[in-house]
mmCIF file of C-alpha atoms and ligand atoms in Angstrom:
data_model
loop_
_atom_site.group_PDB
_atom_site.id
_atom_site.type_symbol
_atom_site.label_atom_id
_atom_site.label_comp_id
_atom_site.label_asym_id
_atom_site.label_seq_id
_atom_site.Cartn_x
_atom_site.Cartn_y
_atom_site.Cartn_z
ATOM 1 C CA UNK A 1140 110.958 107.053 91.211
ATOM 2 C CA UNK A 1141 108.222 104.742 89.919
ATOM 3 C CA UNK A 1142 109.657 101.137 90.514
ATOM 4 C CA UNK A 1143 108.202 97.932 89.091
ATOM 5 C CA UNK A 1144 109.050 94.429 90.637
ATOM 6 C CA UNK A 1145 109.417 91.561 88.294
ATOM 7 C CA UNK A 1146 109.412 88.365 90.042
ATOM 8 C CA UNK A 1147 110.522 85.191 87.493
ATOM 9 C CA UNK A 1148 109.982 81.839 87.880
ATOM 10 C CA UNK A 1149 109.452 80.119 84.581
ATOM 11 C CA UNK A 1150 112.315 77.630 84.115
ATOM 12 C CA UNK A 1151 111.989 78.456 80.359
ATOM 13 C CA UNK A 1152 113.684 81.914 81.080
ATOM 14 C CA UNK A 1153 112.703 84.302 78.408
ATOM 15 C CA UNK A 1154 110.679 81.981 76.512
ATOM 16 C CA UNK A 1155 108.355 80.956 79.032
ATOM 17 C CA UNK A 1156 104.831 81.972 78.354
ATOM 18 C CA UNK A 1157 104.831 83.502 81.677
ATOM 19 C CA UNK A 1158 107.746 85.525 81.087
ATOM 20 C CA UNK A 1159 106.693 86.624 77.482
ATOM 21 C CA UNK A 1160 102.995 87.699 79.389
ATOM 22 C CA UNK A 1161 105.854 89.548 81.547
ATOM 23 C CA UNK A 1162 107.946 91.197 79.002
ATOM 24 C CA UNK A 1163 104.433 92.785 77.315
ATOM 25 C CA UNK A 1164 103.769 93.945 80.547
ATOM 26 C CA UNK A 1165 107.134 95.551 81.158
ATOM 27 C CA UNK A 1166 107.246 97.059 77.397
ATOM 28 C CA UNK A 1167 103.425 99.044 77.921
ATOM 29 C CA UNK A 1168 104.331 99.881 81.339
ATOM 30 C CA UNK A 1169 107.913 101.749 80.540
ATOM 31 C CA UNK A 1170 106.056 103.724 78.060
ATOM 32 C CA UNK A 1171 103.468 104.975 80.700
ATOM 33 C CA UNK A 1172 106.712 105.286 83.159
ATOM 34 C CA UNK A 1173 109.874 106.674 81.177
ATOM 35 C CA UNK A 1174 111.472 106.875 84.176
ATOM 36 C CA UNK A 1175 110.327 104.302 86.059
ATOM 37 C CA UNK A 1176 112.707 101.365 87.369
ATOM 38 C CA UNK A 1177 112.133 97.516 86.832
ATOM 39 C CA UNK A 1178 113.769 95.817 89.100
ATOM 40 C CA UNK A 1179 113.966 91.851 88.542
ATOM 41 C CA UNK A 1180 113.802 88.934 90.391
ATOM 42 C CA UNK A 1181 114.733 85.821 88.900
ATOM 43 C CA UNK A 1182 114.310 82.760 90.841
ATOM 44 C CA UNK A 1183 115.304 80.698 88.642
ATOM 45 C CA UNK A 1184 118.524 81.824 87.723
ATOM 46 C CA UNK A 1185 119.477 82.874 91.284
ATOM 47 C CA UNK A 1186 117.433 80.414 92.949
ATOM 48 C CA UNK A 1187 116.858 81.338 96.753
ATOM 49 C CA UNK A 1188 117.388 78.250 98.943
ATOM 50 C CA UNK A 1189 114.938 76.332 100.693
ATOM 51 C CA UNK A 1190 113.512 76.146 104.025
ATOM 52 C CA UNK A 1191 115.612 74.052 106.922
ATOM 53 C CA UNK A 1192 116.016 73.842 110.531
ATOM 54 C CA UNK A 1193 118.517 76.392 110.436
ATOM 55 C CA UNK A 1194 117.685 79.097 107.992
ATOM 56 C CA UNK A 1195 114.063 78.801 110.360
ATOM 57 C CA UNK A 1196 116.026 79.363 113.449
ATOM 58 C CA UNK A 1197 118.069 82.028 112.012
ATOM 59 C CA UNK A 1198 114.955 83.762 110.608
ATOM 60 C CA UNK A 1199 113.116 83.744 114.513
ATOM 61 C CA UNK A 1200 116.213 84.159 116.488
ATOM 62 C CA UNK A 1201 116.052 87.713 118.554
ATOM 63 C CA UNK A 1202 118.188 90.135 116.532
ATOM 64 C CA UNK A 1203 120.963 90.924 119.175
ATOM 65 C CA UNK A 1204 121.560 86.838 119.658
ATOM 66 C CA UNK A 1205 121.793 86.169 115.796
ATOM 67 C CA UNK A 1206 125.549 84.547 114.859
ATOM 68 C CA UNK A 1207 126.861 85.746 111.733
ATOM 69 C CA UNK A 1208 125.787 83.237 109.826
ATOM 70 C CA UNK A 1209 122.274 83.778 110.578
ATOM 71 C CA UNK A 1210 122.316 87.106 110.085
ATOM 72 C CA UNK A 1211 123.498 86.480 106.034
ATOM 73 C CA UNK A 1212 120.491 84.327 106.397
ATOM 74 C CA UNK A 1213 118.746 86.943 107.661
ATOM 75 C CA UNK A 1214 119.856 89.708 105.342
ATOM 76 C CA UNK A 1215 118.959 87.770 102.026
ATOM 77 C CA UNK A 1216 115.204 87.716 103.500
ATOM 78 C CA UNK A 1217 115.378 91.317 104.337
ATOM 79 C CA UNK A 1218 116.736 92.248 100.550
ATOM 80 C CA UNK A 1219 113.879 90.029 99.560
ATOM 81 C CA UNK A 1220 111.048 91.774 101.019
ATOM 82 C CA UNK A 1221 112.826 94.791 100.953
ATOM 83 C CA UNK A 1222 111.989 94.828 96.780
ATOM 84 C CA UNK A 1223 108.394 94.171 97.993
ATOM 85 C CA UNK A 1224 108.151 97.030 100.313
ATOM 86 C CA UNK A 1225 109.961 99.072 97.762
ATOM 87 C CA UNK A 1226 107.870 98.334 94.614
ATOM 88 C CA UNK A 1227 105.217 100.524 93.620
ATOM 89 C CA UNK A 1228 103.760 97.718 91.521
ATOM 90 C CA UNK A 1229 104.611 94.007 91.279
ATOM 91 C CA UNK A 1230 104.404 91.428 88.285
ATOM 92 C CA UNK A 1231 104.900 87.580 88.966
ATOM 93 C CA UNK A 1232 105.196 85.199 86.298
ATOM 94 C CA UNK A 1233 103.539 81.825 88.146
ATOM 95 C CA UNK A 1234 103.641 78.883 85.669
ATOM 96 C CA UNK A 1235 102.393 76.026 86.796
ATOM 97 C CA UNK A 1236 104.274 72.840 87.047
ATOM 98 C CA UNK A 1237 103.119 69.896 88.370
ATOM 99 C CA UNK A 1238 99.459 71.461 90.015
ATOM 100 C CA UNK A 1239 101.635 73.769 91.811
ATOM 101 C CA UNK A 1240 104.226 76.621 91.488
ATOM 102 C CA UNK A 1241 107.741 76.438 90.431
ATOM 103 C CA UNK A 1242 109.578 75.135 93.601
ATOM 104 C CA UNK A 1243 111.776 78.125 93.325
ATOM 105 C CA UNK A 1244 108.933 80.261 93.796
ATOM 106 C CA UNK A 1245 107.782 78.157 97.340
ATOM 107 C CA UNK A 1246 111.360 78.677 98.502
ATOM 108 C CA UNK A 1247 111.108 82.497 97.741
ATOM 109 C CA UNK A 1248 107.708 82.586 99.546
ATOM 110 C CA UNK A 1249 109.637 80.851 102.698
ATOM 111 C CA UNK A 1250 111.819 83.771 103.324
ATOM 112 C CA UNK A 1251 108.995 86.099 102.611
ATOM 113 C CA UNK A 1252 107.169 84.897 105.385
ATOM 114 C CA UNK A 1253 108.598 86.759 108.726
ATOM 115 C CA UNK A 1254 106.131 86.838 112.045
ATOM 116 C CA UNK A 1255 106.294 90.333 113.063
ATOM 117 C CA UNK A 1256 107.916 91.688 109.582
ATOM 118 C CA UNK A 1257 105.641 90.928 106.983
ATOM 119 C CA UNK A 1258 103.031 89.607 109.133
ATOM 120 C CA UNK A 1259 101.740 89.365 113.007
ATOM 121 C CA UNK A 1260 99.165 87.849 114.938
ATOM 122 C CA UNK A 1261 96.984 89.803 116.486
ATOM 123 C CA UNK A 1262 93.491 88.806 118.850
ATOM 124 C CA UNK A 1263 91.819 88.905 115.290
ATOM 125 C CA UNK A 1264 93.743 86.931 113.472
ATOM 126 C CA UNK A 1265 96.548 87.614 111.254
ATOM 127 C CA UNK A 1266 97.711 90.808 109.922
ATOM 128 C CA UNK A 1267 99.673 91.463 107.074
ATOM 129 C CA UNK A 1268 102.299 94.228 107.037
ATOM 130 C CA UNK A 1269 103.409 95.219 103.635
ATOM 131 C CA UNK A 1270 101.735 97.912 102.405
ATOM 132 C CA UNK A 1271 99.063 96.855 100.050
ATOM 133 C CA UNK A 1272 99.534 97.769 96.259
ATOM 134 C CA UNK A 1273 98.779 96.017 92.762
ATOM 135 C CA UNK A 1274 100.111 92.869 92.230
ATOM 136 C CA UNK A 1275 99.559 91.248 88.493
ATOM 137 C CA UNK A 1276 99.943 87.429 88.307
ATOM 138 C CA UNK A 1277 100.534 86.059 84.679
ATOM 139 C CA UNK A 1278 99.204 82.229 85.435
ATOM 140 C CA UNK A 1279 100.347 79.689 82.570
ATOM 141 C CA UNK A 1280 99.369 76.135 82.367
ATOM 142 C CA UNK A 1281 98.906 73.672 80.181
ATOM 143 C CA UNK A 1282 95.563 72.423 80.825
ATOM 144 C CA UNK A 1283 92.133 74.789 82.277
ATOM 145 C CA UNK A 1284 91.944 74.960 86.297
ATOM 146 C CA UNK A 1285 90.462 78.333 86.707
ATOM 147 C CA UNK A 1286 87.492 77.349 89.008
ATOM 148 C CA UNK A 1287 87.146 74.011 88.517
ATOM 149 C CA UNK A 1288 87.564 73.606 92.182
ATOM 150 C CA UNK A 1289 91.245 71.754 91.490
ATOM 151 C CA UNK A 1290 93.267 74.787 90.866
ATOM 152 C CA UNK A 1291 95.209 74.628 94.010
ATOM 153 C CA UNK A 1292 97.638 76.821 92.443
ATOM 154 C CA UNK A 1293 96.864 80.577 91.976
ATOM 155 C CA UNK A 1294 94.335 80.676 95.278
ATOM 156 C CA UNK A 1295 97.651 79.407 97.379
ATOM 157 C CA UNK A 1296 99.857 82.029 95.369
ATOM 158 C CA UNK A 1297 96.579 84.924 96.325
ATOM 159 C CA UNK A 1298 96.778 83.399 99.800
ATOM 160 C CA UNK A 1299 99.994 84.384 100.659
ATOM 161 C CA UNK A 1300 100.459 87.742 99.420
ATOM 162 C CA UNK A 1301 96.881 88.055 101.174
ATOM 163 C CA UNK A 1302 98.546 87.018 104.130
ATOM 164 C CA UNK A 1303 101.305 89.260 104.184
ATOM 165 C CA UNK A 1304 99.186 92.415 103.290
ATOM 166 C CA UNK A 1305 99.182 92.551 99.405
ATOM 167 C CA UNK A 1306 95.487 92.188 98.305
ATOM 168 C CA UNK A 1307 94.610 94.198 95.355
ATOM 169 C CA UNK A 1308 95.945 91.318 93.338
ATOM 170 C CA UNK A 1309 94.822 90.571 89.641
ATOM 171 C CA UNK A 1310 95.424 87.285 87.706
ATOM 172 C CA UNK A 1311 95.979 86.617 84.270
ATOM 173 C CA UNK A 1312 95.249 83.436 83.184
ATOM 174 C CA UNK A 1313 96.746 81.380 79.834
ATOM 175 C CA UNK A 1314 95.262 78.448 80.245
ATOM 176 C CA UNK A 1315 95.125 75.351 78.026
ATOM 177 C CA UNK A 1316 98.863 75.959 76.940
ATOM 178 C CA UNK A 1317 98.914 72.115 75.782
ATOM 179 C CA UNK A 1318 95.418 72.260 74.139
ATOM 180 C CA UNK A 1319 96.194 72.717 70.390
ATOM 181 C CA UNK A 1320 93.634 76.088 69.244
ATOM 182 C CA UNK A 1321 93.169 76.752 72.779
ATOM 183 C CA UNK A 1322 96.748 77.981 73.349
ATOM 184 C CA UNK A 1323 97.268 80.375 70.644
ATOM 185 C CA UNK A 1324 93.287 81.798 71.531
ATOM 186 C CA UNK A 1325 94.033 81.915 75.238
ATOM 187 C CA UNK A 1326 97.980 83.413 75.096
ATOM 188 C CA UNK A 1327 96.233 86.345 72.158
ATOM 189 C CA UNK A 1328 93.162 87.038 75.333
ATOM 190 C CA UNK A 1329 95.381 87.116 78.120
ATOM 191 C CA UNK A 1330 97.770 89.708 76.219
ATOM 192 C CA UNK A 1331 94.770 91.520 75.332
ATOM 193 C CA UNK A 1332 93.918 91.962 79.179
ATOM 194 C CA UNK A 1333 97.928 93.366 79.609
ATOM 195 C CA UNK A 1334 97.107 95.750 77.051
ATOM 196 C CA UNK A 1335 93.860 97.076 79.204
ATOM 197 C CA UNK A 1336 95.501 97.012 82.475
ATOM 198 C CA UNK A 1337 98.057 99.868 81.491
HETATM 199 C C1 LIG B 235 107.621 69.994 84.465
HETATM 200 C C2 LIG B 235 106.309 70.523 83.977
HETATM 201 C C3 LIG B 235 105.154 70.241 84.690
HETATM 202 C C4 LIG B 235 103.925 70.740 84.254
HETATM 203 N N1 LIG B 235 102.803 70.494 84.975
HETATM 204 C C5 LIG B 235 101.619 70.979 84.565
HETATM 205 C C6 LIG B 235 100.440 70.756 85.321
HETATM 206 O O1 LIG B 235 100.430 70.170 86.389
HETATM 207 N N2 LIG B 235 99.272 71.239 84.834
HETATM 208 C C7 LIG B 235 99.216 71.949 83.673
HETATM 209 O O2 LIG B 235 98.128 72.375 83.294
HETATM 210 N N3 LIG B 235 100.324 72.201 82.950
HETATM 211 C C8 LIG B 235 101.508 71.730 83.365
HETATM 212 N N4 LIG B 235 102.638 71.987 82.641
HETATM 213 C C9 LIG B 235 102.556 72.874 81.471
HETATM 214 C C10 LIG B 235 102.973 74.285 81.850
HETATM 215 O O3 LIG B 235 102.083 74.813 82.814
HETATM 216 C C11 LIG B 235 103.011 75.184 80.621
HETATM 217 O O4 LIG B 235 104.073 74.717 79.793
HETATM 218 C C12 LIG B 235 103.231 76.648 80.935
HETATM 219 O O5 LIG B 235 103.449 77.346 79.725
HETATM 220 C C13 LIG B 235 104.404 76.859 81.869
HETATM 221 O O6 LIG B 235 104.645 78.254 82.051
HETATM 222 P P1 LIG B 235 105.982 78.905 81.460
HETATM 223 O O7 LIG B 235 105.894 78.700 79.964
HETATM 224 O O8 LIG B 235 105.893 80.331 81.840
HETATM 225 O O9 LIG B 235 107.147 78.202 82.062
HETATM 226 C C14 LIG B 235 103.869 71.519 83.065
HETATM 227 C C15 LIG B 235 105.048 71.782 82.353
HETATM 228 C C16 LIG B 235 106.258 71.298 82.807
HETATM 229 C C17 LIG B 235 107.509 71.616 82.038
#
């Protein structure tokens, strides 16, 4: 079965401009996948929690020494990049808040990032280990950052998945959100692009 990932993070739920980006997204692509499977993660509404000492422990310990408290710890990263590894495609709604993303989204991209599960060092460098596949970022902001050289943002966001294998990934940008004309013109163009992707 086809199966789509939907990763939320807008804290506007469903009426986040992100998340209505999203939903167009989801409608075209059930059409071209009747029986396909969408399977959501919503950050925001089951937040994952954040980095410490000892979810970091827990996440490097050796697998026969874990306690059984790490190994929950443990098990809610594996579910988490278990949906990566499973999806055949991935959408991310990444709005920005304050120049970066939505905390909830940093604390997701902690437990994502497992040396020797989702990524290794090698003599080369790093290698990622999920397989690669498309990955479509709907990137909404109030103001326009797209390479002005101060959107630290979406190249973080491209760095990671980069970093744990997924490449082939695509952004669409709403910008200008806050900008009177500019927000209606720039939400209407970045639907357009949804509608080509499909
Ligand atoms: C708390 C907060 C912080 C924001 N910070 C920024 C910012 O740093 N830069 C910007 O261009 N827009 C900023 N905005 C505007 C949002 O990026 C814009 O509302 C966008 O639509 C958010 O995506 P969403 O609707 O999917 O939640 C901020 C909005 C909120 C609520």
């Amino acid at each position: 079965m086809t199966t789509l990932l939907h990763v939320k993070s807008s804290i506007f739920g469903e009426e986040g401009k992100s998340a209505q980006l999203a939903a167009a997204f989801i409608a075209q692509w059930k059409v071209a996948n009747p029986d396909g499977e969408v399977v959501e993660r919503d950050l925001v509404n089951e937040p994952v929690p954040h980095l410490d000492g000892a979810r970091v422990m827990a996440l490097m310990a050796a697998a026969e020494e874990r306690t059984v408290e790490q190994q929950m710890i443990v098990d809610q990263s594996d579910e988490l990049i278990a949906e990566l590894v499973n999806a055949d495609q991935i959408i991310m709604g990444v709005p920005m808040y304050n120049f970066a993303v939505p905390s909830q989204m940093k604390a997701y991209f902690d437990l994502l990032a497992r040396a020797g599960v989702t990524f290794r060092y090698t003599e080369n460098g790093p290698v990622g280990l999920i397989d690669d596949k498309p990955v479509y970022l709907f990137a909404t902001r109030g103001g326009l950052y797209k390479e002005s050289g101060i959107d630290f943002q979406i190249p973080f966001v491209k760095q990671f998945l980069n970093f744990i294998g997924l490449e082939q990934v695509e952004v669409i940008y709403a910008e200008g959100l806050s900008m009177g004309d500019t927000a209606e013109q720039s939400f209407a163009k970045a639907a357009d692009q949804i509608t080509a992707i499909n």
